[in-house]
Amino acid sequence: LRFIKKTLKNHADEVVTVHRGTPMTLRSVFQSMNLSTYDLTVDMLDVHADRNTFHRFDKFNAKYNPIGESRLREVFLKTDNYMNGKYFARIIKEVAFDLEESKYQNAELRLSIYGKSSDEWSKLARWAIQYDVHSDNVRWLIQIPRLYDIFKSNKIMSNFQEILNNIFQPLFDVTNDPNSNLDLHKFLSHVIGFDSVDDESKPENPMLDVDVKTPAEWDDEDNPPYAYYLYYMYANITVLNHFRREQGLNTFVLRP
């Protein structure tokens, strides 16, 4: 809340997003929602967790939209928006500064990799290094949403192997040759592991047997079961860790 108010006061005329081809300043984003700094309160932001938040992923996810507005999420909480995640980096740096001041508090923050395209890692690492979000009191955990079915229905990919390639191929490449992407190489030294996220209450048939399709053959419209996602994440991370250990690099945990 403090950050939003301060930014609205000092940077209201900064162009923060493009809506239907028209550039919008921060002021016009708030005007389009009929809001001013005086209207904003912590309750109105509605991003605090209550006891329902952690049982349902959809409710948990909705809390990322300040005032229920995805536009504010995009402006303030994304690394790959119109401003290349400048505000998000500033918020993180302020949080990290508070942690460093209090000395004995540490945070483990989540950043998302979706597996939608193979350049996500490069973009994320470039953002992290460009804005220097590094802090000795912060570690990064990468969360991977289980969204294969959505990518498949939108014809972004044809099989499950493509998600695995997009997530893990860049990591093997940069482990093999750190100079191929120095930003990513540096960023990974502060990443401790991976998380798998989705709505855990969805019913599913977790049948895994000898006949189950391999990722390259999994071209169904449906999402693979949770156990399937986890097995292939585990298998890839295990091989990657052996490789990184041989190269003298840090390794990752799988902590869903």
PDB file of C-alpha atoms in Angstrom:
ATOM      1  CA  LEU A   1       0.000   0.000   0.000  1.00  0.00           C
ATOM      2  CA  ARG A   2       2.797   2.401   0.935  1.00  0.00           C
ATOM      3  CA  PHE A   3       4.625   1.623  -2.280  1.00  0.00           C
ATOM      4  CA  ILE A   4       1.537   2.084  -4.479  1.00  0.00           C
ATOM      5  CA  LYS A   5       0.704   5.430  -2.836  1.00  0.00           C
ATOM      6  CA  LYS A   6       4.277   6.666  -3.084  1.00  0.00           C
ATOM      7  CA  THR A   7       4.581   5.640  -6.744  1.00  0.00           C
ATOM      8  CA  LEU A   8       1.243   7.220  -7.625  1.00  0.00           C
ATOM      9  CA  LYS A   9       2.380  10.453  -5.990  1.00  0.00           C
ATOM     10  CA  ASN A  10       5.846  10.623  -7.579  1.00  0.00           C
ATOM     11  CA  HIS A  11       5.513   8.761 -10.898  1.00  0.00           C
ATOM     12  CA  ALA A  12       1.886   9.266 -11.929  1.00  0.00           C
ATOM     13  CA  ASP A  13       2.820  10.271 -15.485  1.00  0.00           C
ATOM     14  CA  GLU A  14       5.011   7.253 -16.182  1.00  0.00           C
ATOM     15  CA  VAL A  15       3.638   5.008 -18.943  1.00  0.00           C
ATOM     16  CA  VAL A  16       3.085   1.637 -17.277  1.00  0.00           C
ATOM     17  CA  THR A  17       1.025  -0.453 -19.687  1.00  0.00           C
ATOM     18  CA  VAL A  18      -0.544  -0.563 -23.131  1.00  0.00           C
ATOM     19  CA  HIS A  19      -4.283  -1.169 -23.244  1.00  0.00           C
ATOM     20  CA  ARG A  20      -5.779  -2.003 -26.671  1.00  0.00           C
ATOM     21  CA  GLY A  21      -2.875  -0.314 -28.401  1.00  0.00           C
ATOM     22  CA  THR A  22      -3.037   2.866 -26.276  1.00  0.00           C
ATOM     23  CA  PRO A  23      -0.224   3.638 -23.811  1.00  0.00           C
ATOM     24  CA  MET A  24      -1.565   4.273 -20.289  1.00  0.00           C
ATOM     25  CA  THR A  25       0.141   6.205 -17.516  1.00  0.00           C
ATOM     26  CA  LEU A  26      -0.126   5.122 -13.906  1.00  0.00           C
ATOM     27  CA  ARG A  27      -2.565   7.976 -13.323  1.00  0.00           C
ATOM     28  CA  SER A  28      -4.842   6.889 -16.166  1.00  0.00           C
ATOM     29  CA  VAL A  29      -4.794   3.268 -14.911  1.00  0.00           C
ATOM     30  CA  PHE A  30      -6.152   4.443 -11.569  1.00  0.00           C
ATOM     31  CA  GLN A  31      -8.596   6.861 -13.208  1.00  0.00           C
ATOM     32  CA  SER A  32      -9.971   4.008 -15.308  1.00  0.00           C
ATOM     33  CA  MET A  33     -10.794   2.267 -12.017  1.00  0.00           C
ATOM     34  CA  ASN A  34     -12.214   5.461 -10.482  1.00  0.00           C
ATOM     35  CA  LEU A  35      -9.584   5.471  -7.739  1.00  0.00           C
ATOM     36  CA  SER A  36      -7.281   8.032  -6.191  1.00  0.00           C
ATOM     37  CA  THR A  37      -4.563   7.681  -3.548  1.00  0.00           C
ATOM     38  CA  TYR A  38      -7.027   8.828  -0.893  1.00  0.00           C
ATOM     39  CA  ASP A  39      -9.370   5.913  -1.597  1.00  0.00           C
ATOM     40  CA  LEU A  40      -6.742   3.232  -1.102  1.00  0.00           C
ATOM     41  CA  THR A  41      -6.655   1.286   2.162  1.00  0.00           C
ATOM     42  CA  VAL A  42      -5.077  -1.988   3.223  1.00  0.00           C
ATOM     43  CA  ASP A  43      -8.541  -3.577   3.454  1.00  0.00           C
ATOM     44  CA  MET A  44      -9.415  -2.382  -0.001  1.00  0.00           C
ATOM     45  CA  LEU A  45      -6.303  -3.967  -1.517  1.00  0.00           C
ATOM     46  CA  ASP A  46      -7.657  -7.290  -0.192  1.00  0.00           C
ATOM     47  CA  VAL A  47      -4.348  -9.128  -0.466  1.00  0.00           C
ATOM     48  CA  HIS A  48      -4.012 -10.366   3.113  1.00  0.00           C
ATOM     49  CA  ALA A  49      -4.279 -14.101   3.738  1.00  0.00           C
ATOM     50  CA  ASP A  50      -7.116 -15.540   5.810  1.00  0.00           C
ATOM     51  CA  ARG A  51      -7.735 -19.165   6.724  1.00  0.00           C
ATOM     52  CA  ASN A  52      -9.408 -19.993   3.399  1.00  0.00           C
ATOM     53  CA  THR A  53      -6.486 -18.748   1.354  1.00  0.00           C
ATOM     54  CA  PHE A  54      -4.213 -21.761   1.651  1.00  0.00           C
ATOM     55  CA  HIS A  55      -6.774 -24.477   1.004  1.00  0.00           C
ATOM     56  CA  ARG A  56      -7.851 -23.372  -2.447  1.00  0.00           C
ATOM     57  CA  PHE A  57      -5.416 -22.330  -5.130  1.00  0.00           C
ATOM     58  CA  ASP A  58      -7.948 -20.139  -6.942  1.00  0.00           C
ATOM     59  CA  LYS A  59      -8.465 -18.056  -3.787  1.00  0.00           C
ATOM     60  CA  PHE A  60      -4.725 -17.978  -3.170  1.00  0.00           C
ATOM     61  CA  ASN A  61      -4.180 -16.796  -6.742  1.00  0.00           C
ATOM     62  CA  ALA A  62      -6.888 -14.131  -6.519  1.00  0.00           C
ATOM     63  CA  LYS A  63      -4.961 -12.522  -3.658  1.00  0.00           C
ATOM     64  CA  TYR A  64      -2.260 -11.553  -6.165  1.00  0.00           C
ATOM     65  CA  ASN A  65      -4.653  -9.062  -7.755  1.00  0.00           C
ATOM     66  CA  PRO A  66      -4.704  -5.897  -5.619  1.00  0.00           C
ATOM     67  CA  ILE A  67      -8.335  -4.678  -5.356  1.00  0.00           C
ATOM     68  CA  GLY A  68      -9.202  -7.700  -7.513  1.00  0.00           C
ATOM     69  CA  GLU A  69      -7.687  -5.899 -10.533  1.00  0.00           C
ATOM     70  CA  SER A  70      -5.411  -7.944 -12.783  1.00  0.00           C
ATOM     71  CA  ARG A  71      -4.143  -4.640 -14.226  1.00  0.00           C
ATOM     72  CA  LEU A  72      -2.591  -3.706 -10.886  1.00  0.00           C
ATOM     73  CA  ARG A  73      -1.045  -7.144 -10.641  1.00  0.00           C
ATOM     74  CA  GLU A  74       0.481  -6.643 -14.052  1.00  0.00           C
ATOM     75  CA  VAL A  75       1.852  -3.185 -13.235  1.00  0.00           C
ATOM     76  CA  PHE A  76       3.178  -3.909  -9.747  1.00  0.00           C
ATOM     77  CA  LEU A  77       3.823  -7.654  -9.479  1.00  0.00           C
ATOM     78  CA  LYS A  78       5.130  -8.861 -12.839  1.00  0.00           C
ATOM     79  CA  THR A  79       8.704  -9.194 -14.104  1.00  0.00           C
ATOM     80  CA  ASP A  80       7.768  -9.226 -17.805  1.00  0.00           C
ATOM     81  CA  ASN A  81       5.392  -6.272 -18.180  1.00  0.00           C
ATOM     82  CA  TYR A  82       5.607  -3.091 -20.259  1.00  0.00           C
ATOM     83  CA  MET A  83       8.205  -1.600 -17.869  1.00  0.00           C
ATOM     84  CA  ASN A  84      10.217  -4.831 -17.608  1.00  0.00           C
ATOM     85  CA  GLY A  85       9.228  -5.352 -13.990  1.00  0.00           C
ATOM     86  CA  LYS A  86      10.694  -2.107 -12.640  1.00  0.00           C
ATOM     87  CA  TYR A  87       8.104  -1.583  -9.882  1.00  0.00           C
ATOM     88  CA  PHE A  88       8.183  -5.221  -8.790  1.00  0.00           C
ATOM     89  CA  ALA A  89      11.970  -5.003  -8.423  1.00  0.00           C
ATOM     90  CA  ARG A  90      11.631  -1.840  -6.337  1.00  0.00           C
ATOM     91  CA  ILE A  91       9.112  -3.485  -4.004  1.00  0.00           C
ATOM     92  CA  ILE A  92      11.436  -6.465  -3.538  1.00  0.00           C
ATOM     93  CA  LYS A  93      14.408  -4.196  -2.845  1.00  0.00           C
ATOM     94  CA  GLU A  94      12.426  -2.355  -0.165  1.00  0.00           C
ATOM     95  CA  VAL A  95      11.375  -5.645   1.456  1.00  0.00           C
ATOM     96  CA  ALA A  96      14.974  -6.922   1.275  1.00  0.00           C
ATOM     97  CA  PHE A  97      16.270  -3.677   2.807  1.00  0.00           C
ATOM     98  CA  ASP A  98      13.905  -4.126   5.779  1.00  0.00           C
ATOM     99  CA  LEU A  99      15.112  -7.699   6.209  1.00  0.00           C
ATOM    100  CA  GLU A 100      18.755  -6.628   6.088  1.00  0.00           C
ATOM    101  CA  GLU A 101      18.090  -3.877   8.636  1.00  0.00           C
ATOM    102  CA  SER A 102      16.579  -6.358  11.088  1.00  0.00           C
ATOM    103  CA  LYS A 103      19.537  -8.719  10.436  1.00  0.00           C
ATOM    104  CA  TYR A 104      18.035 -12.000  11.620  1.00  0.00           C
ATOM    105  CA  GLN A 105      15.056 -12.337   9.300  1.00  0.00           C
ATOM    106  CA  ASN A 106      15.211 -14.148   5.987  1.00  0.00           C
ATOM    107  CA  ALA A 107      12.656 -14.628   3.249  1.00  0.00           C
ATOM    108  CA  GLU A 108      12.205 -17.242   0.592  1.00  0.00           C
ATOM    109  CA  LEU A 109      10.405 -15.614  -2.303  1.00  0.00           C
ATOM    110  CA  ARG A 110       8.709 -17.324  -5.245  1.00  0.00           C
ATOM    111  CA  LEU A 111       9.129 -16.444  -8.895  1.00  0.00           C
ATOM    112  CA  SER A 112       7.191 -18.231 -11.625  1.00  0.00           C
ATOM    113  CA  ILE A 113       8.441 -20.111 -14.671  1.00  0.00           C
ATOM    114  CA  TYR A 114       5.515 -21.369 -16.758  1.00  0.00           C
ATOM    115  CA  GLY A 115       7.205 -23.564 -19.353  1.00  0.00           C
ATOM    116  CA  LYS A 116       5.359 -21.653 -22.044  1.00  0.00           C
ATOM    117  CA  SER A 117       8.456 -20.698 -24.050  1.00  0.00           C
ATOM    118  CA  SER A 118      12.185 -21.381 -23.860  1.00  0.00           C
ATOM    119  CA  ASP A 119      13.245 -17.748 -23.277  1.00  0.00           C
ATOM    120  CA  GLU A 120      11.413 -17.334 -19.936  1.00  0.00           C
ATOM    121  CA  TRP A 121      14.549 -18.120 -17.943  1.00  0.00           C
ATOM    122  CA  SER A 122      16.614 -15.565 -19.878  1.00  0.00           C
ATOM    123  CA  LYS A 123      14.013 -12.855 -19.322  1.00  0.00           C
ATOM    124  CA  LEU A 124      13.676 -13.623 -15.621  1.00  0.00           C
ATOM    125  CA  ALA A 125      17.449 -13.702 -15.095  1.00  0.00           C
ATOM    126  CA  ARG A 126      17.926 -10.467 -17.066  1.00  0.00           C
ATOM    127  CA  TRP A 127      15.312  -8.790 -14.845  1.00  0.00           C
ATOM    128  CA  ALA A 128      16.955 -10.080 -11.640  1.00  0.00           C
ATOM    129  CA  ILE A 129      20.468  -9.012 -12.658  1.00  0.00           C
ATOM    130  CA  GLN A 130      19.444  -5.693 -14.264  1.00  0.00           C
ATOM    131  CA  TYR A 131      17.647  -4.492 -11.122  1.00  0.00           C
ATOM    132  CA  ASP A 132      20.074  -6.242  -8.768  1.00  0.00           C
ATOM    133  CA  VAL A 133      17.374  -7.821  -6.607  1.00  0.00           C
ATOM    134  CA  HIS A 134      20.045  -9.916  -4.869  1.00  0.00           C
ATOM    135  CA  SER A 135      20.076  -9.861  -1.081  1.00  0.00           C
ATOM    136  CA  ASP A 136      21.856 -12.104   1.432  1.00  0.00           C
ATOM    137  CA  ASN A 137      18.556 -12.317   3.307  1.00  0.00           C
ATOM    138  CA  VAL A 138      16.552 -13.571   0.332  1.00  0.00           C
ATOM    139  CA  ARG A 139      16.558 -16.907  -1.458  1.00  0.00           C
ATOM    140  CA  TRP A 140      14.520 -17.692  -4.570  1.00  0.00           C
ATOM    141  CA  LEU A 141      12.279 -20.691  -5.102  1.00  0.00           C
ATOM    142  CA  ILE A 142      10.933 -21.190  -8.624  1.00  0.00           C
ATOM    143  CA  GLN A 143       7.281 -22.178  -8.765  1.00  0.00           C
ATOM    144  CA  ILE A 144       5.997 -24.018 -11.803  1.00  0.00           C
ATOM    145  CA  PRO A 145       2.211 -23.912 -12.283  1.00  0.00           C
ATOM    146  CA  ARG A 146       0.709 -27.084 -13.748  1.00  0.00           C
ATOM    147  CA  LEU A 147      -0.823 -25.437 -16.817  1.00  0.00           C
ATOM    148  CA  TYR A 148      -0.245 -27.947 -19.632  1.00  0.00           C
ATOM    149  CA  ASP A 149      -3.986 -28.307 -20.315  1.00  0.00           C
ATOM    150  CA  ILE A 150      -4.376 -24.531 -20.778  1.00  0.00           C
ATOM    151  CA  PHE A 151      -1.392 -24.288 -23.146  1.00  0.00           C
ATOM    152  CA  LYS A 152      -2.708 -27.289 -25.067  1.00  0.00           C
ATOM    153  CA  SER A 153      -6.250 -25.919 -25.418  1.00  0.00           C
ATOM    154  CA  ASN A 154      -4.801 -22.587 -26.634  1.00  0.00           C
ATOM    155  CA  LYS A 155      -2.671 -24.493 -29.180  1.00  0.00           C
ATOM    156  CA  ILE A 156       0.580 -23.117 -27.718  1.00  0.00           C
ATOM    157  CA  MET A 157       2.055 -26.630 -27.575  1.00  0.00           C
ATOM    158  CA  SER A 158       1.259 -30.093 -28.832  1.00  0.00           C
ATOM    159  CA  ASN A 159       2.630 -32.374 -26.083  1.00  0.00           C
ATOM    160  CA  PHE A 160       3.861 -32.431 -22.498  1.00  0.00           C
ATOM    161  CA  GLN A 161       7.510 -32.821 -23.480  1.00  0.00           C
ATOM    162  CA  GLU A 162       7.513 -29.240 -24.755  1.00  0.00           C
ATOM    163  CA  ILE A 163       6.834 -27.892 -21.253  1.00  0.00           C
ATOM    164  CA  LEU A 164       9.709 -29.991 -19.871  1.00  0.00           C
ATOM    165  CA  ASN A 165      12.018 -28.764 -22.642  1.00  0.00           C
ATOM    166  CA  ASN A 166      11.122 -25.132 -21.990  1.00  0.00           C
ATOM    167  CA  ILE A 167      11.720 -25.497 -18.254  1.00  0.00           C
ATOM    168  CA  PHE A 168      14.858 -27.636 -18.179  1.00  0.00           C
ATOM    169  CA  GLN A 169      16.744 -27.286 -21.486  1.00  0.00           C
ATOM    170  CA  PRO A 170      17.974 -23.719 -20.714  1.00  0.00           C
ATOM    171  CA  LEU A 171      19.229 -24.950 -17.322  1.00  0.00           C
ATOM    172  CA  PHE A 172      21.226 -27.819 -18.833  1.00  0.00           C
ATOM    173  CA  ASP A 173      22.621 -25.476 -21.496  1.00  0.00           C
ATOM    174  CA  VAL A 174      23.797 -22.842 -19.020  1.00  0.00           C
ATOM    175  CA  THR A 175      25.239 -25.508 -16.678  1.00  0.00           C
ATOM    176  CA  ASN A 176      27.183 -26.929 -19.618  1.00  0.00           C
ATOM    177  CA  ASP A 177      28.486 -23.486 -20.650  1.00  0.00           C
ATOM    178  CA  PRO A 178      27.955 -20.644 -18.129  1.00  0.00           C
ATOM    179  CA  ASN A 179      29.240 -18.116 -20.713  1.00  0.00           C
ATOM    180  CA  SER A 180      26.277 -18.889 -22.966  1.00  0.00           C
ATOM    181  CA  ASN A 181      24.070 -16.854 -20.594  1.00  0.00           C
ATOM    182  CA  LEU A 182      25.963 -15.156 -17.773  1.00  0.00           C
ATOM    183  CA  ASP A 183      22.847 -13.485 -16.344  1.00  0.00           C
ATOM    184  CA  LEU A 184      21.140 -16.858 -15.948  1.00  0.00           C
ATOM    185  CA  HIS A 185      24.324 -18.426 -14.547  1.00  0.00           C
ATOM    186  CA  LYS A 186      24.524 -15.703 -11.850  1.00  0.00           C
ATOM    187  CA  PHE A 187      20.804 -15.819 -11.091  1.00  0.00           C
ATOM    188  CA  LEU A 188      20.797 -19.603 -10.592  1.00  0.00           C
ATOM    189  CA  SER A 189      23.413 -19.286  -7.848  1.00  0.00           C
ATOM    190  CA  HIS A 190      20.672 -17.690  -5.696  1.00  0.00           C
ATOM    191  CA  VAL A 191      17.923 -20.167  -6.604  1.00  0.00           C
ATOM    192  CA  ILE A 192      17.487 -22.985  -4.104  1.00  0.00           C
ATOM    193  CA  GLY A 193      14.841 -25.130  -5.725  1.00  0.00           C
ATOM    194  CA  PHE A 194      11.478 -25.770  -7.340  1.00  0.00           C
ATOM    195  CA  ASP A 195       7.857 -25.873  -6.280  1.00  0.00           C
ATOM    196  CA  SER A 196       4.863 -27.226  -8.217  1.00  0.00           C
ATOM    197  CA  VAL A 197       1.632 -25.262  -7.878  1.00  0.00           C
ATOM    198  CA  ASP A 198      -1.996 -25.674  -8.873  1.00  0.00           C
ATOM    199  CA  ASP A 199      -5.416 -26.151  -7.311  1.00  0.00           C
ATOM    200  CA  GLU A 200      -4.775 -29.144  -5.038  1.00  0.00           C
ATOM    201  CA  SER A 201      -8.495 -29.784  -4.551  1.00  0.00           C
ATOM    202  CA  LYS A 202      -9.098 -30.825  -8.175  1.00  0.00           C
ATOM    203  CA  PRO A 203     -10.098 -34.493  -8.362  1.00  0.00           C
ATOM    204  CA  GLU A 204      -7.902 -36.549 -10.660  1.00  0.00           C
ATOM    205  CA  ASN A 205      -7.131 -40.130 -11.551  1.00  0.00           C
ATOM    206  CA  PRO A 206      -3.513 -40.653 -10.434  1.00  0.00           C
ATOM    207  CA  MET A 207      -3.089 -43.981 -12.257  1.00  0.00           C
ATOM    208  CA  LEU A 208       0.547 -44.417 -13.192  1.00  0.00           C
ATOM    209  CA  ASP A 209       1.464 -47.810 -14.568  1.00  0.00           C
ATOM    210  CA  VAL A 210       3.790 -49.331 -17.097  1.00  0.00           C
ATOM    211  CA  ASP A 211       1.516 -48.294 -19.988  1.00  0.00           C
ATOM    212  CA  VAL A 212       1.385 -44.599 -19.137  1.00  0.00           C
ATOM    213  CA  LYS A 213       2.339 -42.328 -22.051  1.00  0.00           C
ATOM    214  CA  THR A 214       5.784 -40.731 -22.141  1.00  0.00           C
ATOM    215  CA  PRO A 215       5.835 -36.887 -22.171  1.00  0.00           C
ATOM    216  CA  ALA A 216       6.459 -36.787 -25.938  1.00  0.00           C
ATOM    217  CA  GLU A 217       3.350 -38.963 -26.464  1.00  0.00           C
ATOM    218  CA  TRP A 218       1.186 -37.094 -23.942  1.00  0.00           C
ATOM    219  CA  ASP A 219      -0.863 -35.032 -26.378  1.00  0.00           C
ATOM    220  CA  ASP A 220      -4.209 -35.322 -24.525  1.00  0.00           C
ATOM    221  CA  GLU A 221      -6.306 -32.240 -23.826  1.00  0.00           C
ATOM    222  CA  ASP A 222      -6.225 -33.146 -20.115  1.00  0.00           C
ATOM    223  CA  ASN A 223      -3.540 -32.301 -17.624  1.00  0.00           C
ATOM    224  CA  PRO A 224      -1.328 -35.225 -16.591  1.00  0.00           C
ATOM    225  CA  PRO A 225      -1.828 -36.225 -12.926  1.00  0.00           C
ATOM    226  CA  TYR A 226       0.115 -34.486 -10.159  1.00  0.00           C
ATOM    227  CA  ALA A 227       2.321 -37.573  -9.650  1.00  0.00           C
ATOM    228  CA  TYR A 228       3.263 -37.468 -13.353  1.00  0.00           C
ATOM    229  CA  TYR A 229       4.323 -33.805 -13.148  1.00  0.00           C
ATOM    230  CA  LEU A 230       6.316 -34.490  -9.998  1.00  0.00           C
ATOM    231  CA  TYR A 231       8.058 -37.570 -11.349  1.00  0.00           C
ATOM    232  CA  TYR A 232       9.342 -35.743 -14.439  1.00  0.00           C
ATOM    233  CA  MET A 233      10.365 -32.698 -12.418  1.00  0.00           C
ATOM    234  CA  TYR A 234      12.196 -34.976  -9.981  1.00  0.00           C
ATOM    235  CA  ALA A 235      13.904 -36.928 -12.769  1.00  0.00           C
ATOM    236  CA  ASN A 236      15.102 -33.796 -14.557  1.00  0.00           C
ATOM    237  CA  ILE A 237      16.261 -32.045 -11.378  1.00  0.00           C
ATOM    238  CA  THR A 238      18.174 -35.154 -10.257  1.00  0.00           C
ATOM    239  CA  VAL A 239      20.132 -35.372 -13.520  1.00  0.00           C
ATOM    240  CA  LEU A 240      20.659 -31.593 -13.541  1.00  0.00           C
ATOM    241  CA  ASN A 241      21.983 -31.712  -9.959  1.00  0.00           C
ATOM    242  CA  HIS A 242      24.522 -34.441 -10.792  1.00  0.00           C
ATOM    243  CA  PHE A 243      25.691 -32.336 -13.743  1.00  0.00           C
ATOM    244  CA  ARG A 244      25.899 -29.136 -11.667  1.00  0.00           C
ATOM    245  CA  ARG A 245      27.774 -30.893  -8.860  1.00  0.00           C
ATOM    246  CA  GLU A 246      30.379 -32.107 -11.367  1.00  0.00           C
ATOM    247  CA  GLN A 247      30.775 -28.509 -12.572  1.00  0.00           C
ATOM    248  CA  GLY A 248      31.184 -27.269  -8.980  1.00  0.00           C
ATOM    249  CA  LEU A 249      27.868 -25.357  -9.083  1.00  0.00           C
ATOM    250  CA  ASN A 250      25.020 -25.132  -6.561  1.00  0.00           C
ATOM    251  CA  THR A 251      22.230 -27.730  -6.741  1.00  0.00           C
ATOM    252  CA  PHE A 252      18.426 -27.542  -6.353  1.00  0.00           C
ATOM    253  CA  VAL A 253      15.771 -29.130  -4.176  1.00  0.00           C
ATOM    254  CA  LEU A 254      12.258 -30.160  -5.236  1.00  0.00           C
ATOM    255  CA  ARG A 255       9.922 -28.905  -2.558  1.00  0.00           C
ATOM    256  CA  PRO A 256       6.325 -28.891  -3.767  1.00  0.00           C
TER     257      PRO A 256
END
